[in-house]
CSV table of C-alpha atoms in Angstrom, one decimal:
chain,number,residue,atom,x,y,z
A,1,UNK,CA,0.0,0.0,0.0
A,2,UNK,CA,2.9,2.3,0.6
A,3,UNK,CA,3.9,1.9,-3.0
A,4,UNK,CA,0.4,2.6,-4.2
A,5,UNK,CA,0.3,5.7,-2.1
A,6,UNK,CA,3.7,6.8,-3.4
A,7,UNK,CA,2.4,6.4,-7.0
A,8,UNK,CA,-0.7,8.4,-6.1
A,9,UNK,CA,1.5,11.2,-4.7
A,10,UNK,CA,3.5,11.3,-7.9
A,11,UNK,CA,0.2,11.5,-9.8
A,12,UNK,CA,-1.0,14.4,-7.6
A,13,UNK,CA,2.3,16.2,-8.2
A,14,UNK,CA,1.9,15.8,-12.0
A,15,UNK,CA,-1.8,16.4,-12.4
A,16,UNK,CA,-2.8,18.4,-9.4
A,17,UNK,CA,-5.7,16.0,-8.9
A,18,UNK,CA,-6.4,12.8,-7.0
A,19,UNK,CA,-8.9,10.0,-7.2
A,20,UNK,CA,-11.1,10.1,-4.1
A,21,UNK,CA,-12.0,6.4,-4.6
A,22,UNK,CA,-8.4,5.4,-4.5
A,23,UNK,CA,-7.8,7.5,-1.4
A,24,UNK,CA,-10.9,5.9,0.2
A,25,UNK,CA,-9.4,2.4,-0.6
A,26,UNK,CA,-6.1,3.4,1.0
A,27,UNK,CA,-7.9,4.7,4.1
A,28,UNK,CA,-9.9,1.4,4.3
A,29,UNK,CA,-6.6,-0.6,4.1
A,30,UNK,CA,-5.0,1.6,6.8
A,31,UNK,CA,-8.0,1.5,9.1
A,32,UNK,CA,-8.8,-2.2,8.6
A,33,UNK,CA,-5.4,-3.9,8.1
A,34,UNK,CA,-2.8,-1.6,9.7
A,35,UNK,CA,-4.9,-0.2,12.5
A,36,UNK,CA,-7.7,-2.5,13.4
A,37,UNK,CA,-6.0,-5.8,12.6
A,38,UNK,CA,-2.3,-5.1,13.3
A,39,UNK,CA,-2.5,-2.4,16.0
A,40,UNK,CA,-5.6,-4.0,17.4
A,41,UNK,CA,-3.8,-7.2,18.1
A,42,UNK,CA,-0.9,-5.3,19.7
A,43,UNK,CA,-3.1,-3.2,21.9
A,44,UNK,CA,-5.9,-5.7,22.8
A,45,UNK,CA,-3.6,-8.7,23.3
A,46,UNK,CA,0.1,-8.2,23.4
A,47,UNK,CA,0.3,-4.9,25.2
A,48,UNK,CA,-2.3,-5.8,27.7
A,49,UNK,CA,-0.5,-9.0,28.6
A,50,UNK,CA,2.9,-7.2,28.7
A,51,UNK,CA,1.4,-4.6,31.0
A,52,UNK,CA,0.8,-7.4,33.5
A,53,UNK,CA,4.6,-8.2,33.6
A,54,UNK,CA,7.3,-6.4,35.5
A,55,UNK,CA,9.1,-5.2,32.3
A,56,UNK,CA,12.2,-3.1,32.0
A,57,UNK,CA,11.4,0.6,32.0
A,58,UNK,CA,12.9,1.1,28.6
A,59,UNK,CA,10.6,-1.6,27.1
A,60,UNK,CA,7.6,0.0,28.8
A,61,UNK,CA,8.6,3.3,27.4
A,62,UNK,CA,8.9,1.8,23.9
A,63,UNK,CA,5.4,0.2,24.3
A,64,UNK,CA,4.0,3.6,25.2
A,65,UNK,CA,5.7,5.2,22.1
A,66,UNK,CA,4.1,2.5,19.9
A,67,UNK,CA,0.7,3.3,21.5
A,68,UNK,CA,1.3,7.0,20.9
A,69,UNK,CA,2.2,6.2,17.3
A,70,UNK,CA,-1.1,4.4,16.8
A,71,UNK,CA,-3.0,7.4,18.1
A,72,UNK,CA,-1.0,9.7,15.9
A,73,UNK,CA,-1.6,7.6,12.8
A,74,UNK,CA,-5.4,7.5,13.6
A,75,UNK,CA,-5.4,11.3,13.7
A,76,UNK,CA,-3.6,11.6,10.4
A,77,UNK,CA,-6.0,9.1,8.9
A,78,UNK,CA,-9.0,11.1,10.2
A,79,UNK,CA,-7.7,14.3,8.6
A,80,UNK,CA,-7.2,12.4,5.4
A,81,UNK,CA,-10.8,11.2,5.4
A,82,UNK,CA,-12.0,14.7,6.1
A,83,UNK,CA,-9.9,16.2,3.3
A,84,UNK,CA,-10.9,13.5,0.9
A,85,UNK,CA,-14.6,14.1,1.6
A,86,UNK,CA,-14.2,17.8,1.1
A,87,UNK,CA,-12.2,17.2,-2.1
A,88,UNK,CA,-14.9,14.7,-3.4
A,89,UNK,CA,-17.5,17.4,-2.7
A,90,UNK,CA,-15.6,19.9,-4.9
A,91,UNK,CA,-13.1,21.6,-2.7
A,92,UNK,CA,-9.8,21.8,-4.6
A,93,UNK,CA,-8.2,23.4,-1.5
A,94,UNK,CA,-8.5,20.0,0.2
A,95,UNK,CA,-5.9,18.5,-2.2
A,96,UNK,CA,-3.0,19.9,-0.3
A,97,UNK,CA,-4.2,18.3,2.9
A,98,UNK,CA,-4.7,15.0,1.1
A,99,UNK,CA,-1.2,15.2,-0.2
A,100,UNK,CA,0.2,16.1,3.1
A,101,UNK,CA,-1.6,13.3,5.0
A,102,UNK,CA,-0.6,10.7,2.4
A,103,UNK,CA,3.0,11.8,2.6
A,104,UNK,CA,2.9,11.7,6.4
A,105,UNK,CA,1.5,8.2,6.4
A,106,UNK,CA,4.1,6.8,3.9
A,107,UNK,CA,6.9,8.4,6.0
A,108,UNK,CA,5.4,7.3,9.3
A,109,UNK,CA,4.7,3.6,8.7
A,110,UNK,CA,8.2,2.3,7.6
A,111,UNK,CA,9.7,4.0,10.7
A,112,UNK,CA,6.9,2.6,13.0
A,113,UNK,CA,7.3,-0.9,11.5
A,114,UNK,CA,11.1,-0.8,12.0
A,115,UNK,CA,10.6,0.3,15.6
A,116,UNK,CA,8.3,-2.6,16.3
A,117,UNK,CA,10.4,-5.2,14.4
A,118,UNK,CA,13.9,-4.2,15.4
A,119,UNK,CA,13.5,-2.8,18.9
A,120,UNK,CA,10.3,-4.1,20.5
A,121,UNK,CA,8.9,-7.4,19.5
A,122,UNK,CA,11.9,-9.7,20.0
A,123,UNK,CA,12.8,-8.2,23.5
A,124,UNK,CA,9.2,-8.3,24.7
A,125,UNK,CA,8.9,-12.0,23.9
A,126,UNK,CA,11.5,-12.8,26.6
A,127,UNK,CA,8.7,-11.9,29.1
A,128,UNK,CA,6.5,-14.7,27.9
A,129,UNK,CA,6.9,-18.4,28.3
A,130,UNK,CA,6.3,-20.9,25.4
A,131,UNK,CA,2.7,-21.6,26.5
A,132,UNK,CA,1.9,-17.9,26.8
A,133,UNK,CA,3.3,-17.2,23.4
A,134,UNK,CA,1.3,-20.1,21.9
A,135,UNK,CA,-1.8,-18.7,23.6
A,136,UNK,CA,-1.2,-15.3,22.1
A,137,UNK,CA,-0.9,-16.8,18.6
A,138,UNK,CA,-4.2,-18.6,19.1
A,139,UNK,CA,-5.8,-15.3,20.3
A,140,UNK,CA,-4.3,-13.4,17.3
A,141,UNK,CA,-5.9,-16.0,15.0
A,142,UNK,CA,-9.3,-15.6,16.7
A,143,UNK,CA,-8.9,-11.8,16.5
A,144,UNK,CA,-8.3,-12.0,12.8
A,145,UNK,CA,-11.3,-14.3,12.3
A,146,UNK,CA,-13.6,-12.0,14.2
A,147,UNK,CA,-12.3,-8.9,12.3
A,148,UNK,CA,-13.9,-9.8,9.0
A,149,UNK,CA,-17.3,-10.2,10.6
A,150,UNK,CA,-16.9,-6.9,12.5
A,151,UNK,CA,-15.9,-5.1,9.3
A,152,UNK,CA,-18.8,-6.2,7.2
A,153,UNK,CA,-21.4,-6.1,10.0
A,154,UNK,CA,-20.5,-2.5,10.4
A,155,UNK,CA,-20.7,-1.9,6.7
A,156,UNK,CA,-24.2,-3.3,6.5
A,157,UNK,CA,-25.3,-1.3,9.6
A,158,UNK,CA,-24.0,1.9,7.9
A,159,UNK,CA,-25.9,1.1,4.7
A,160,UNK,CA,-29.1,0.3,6.6
A,161,UNK,CA,-28.9,3.6,8.5
A,162,UNK,CA,-28.3,5.5,5.2
A,163,UNK,CA,-31.4,3.9,3.7
A,164,UNK,CA,-33.7,5.2,6.5
């Protein structure tokens, strides 16, 4: 998705236009996969269980930074949605905010992912025994299975409300 967004940014630079449908798909990916699925498993499962442990203060600090990163990315995504809605409604001025938000997200996510992969996940696993790690993997799988139902139940509920 980062590559798709980079391509769209190049297109915006060339044409001074964007495709609101493409931006909406990027937002859906970010909200569903990156945030709800990936960050959701971290926050709802891993971080909660890690918070029950007596962890090194540096690791606790890194966990809080990751949580803060998630909050930050959600805010950028909300601004992107708002700007995309304004752009789709005819506001050319919203294009600058779309471009800025997209650029922020493609700069943010690789750094965030590296922080998780290189500095956090491996050290935090030392606080969990084999059976705890196995249980988390099972819980991650259950989380993923429930997510698809959550997403589409919400979609149907939104459509039903819009039809009233």
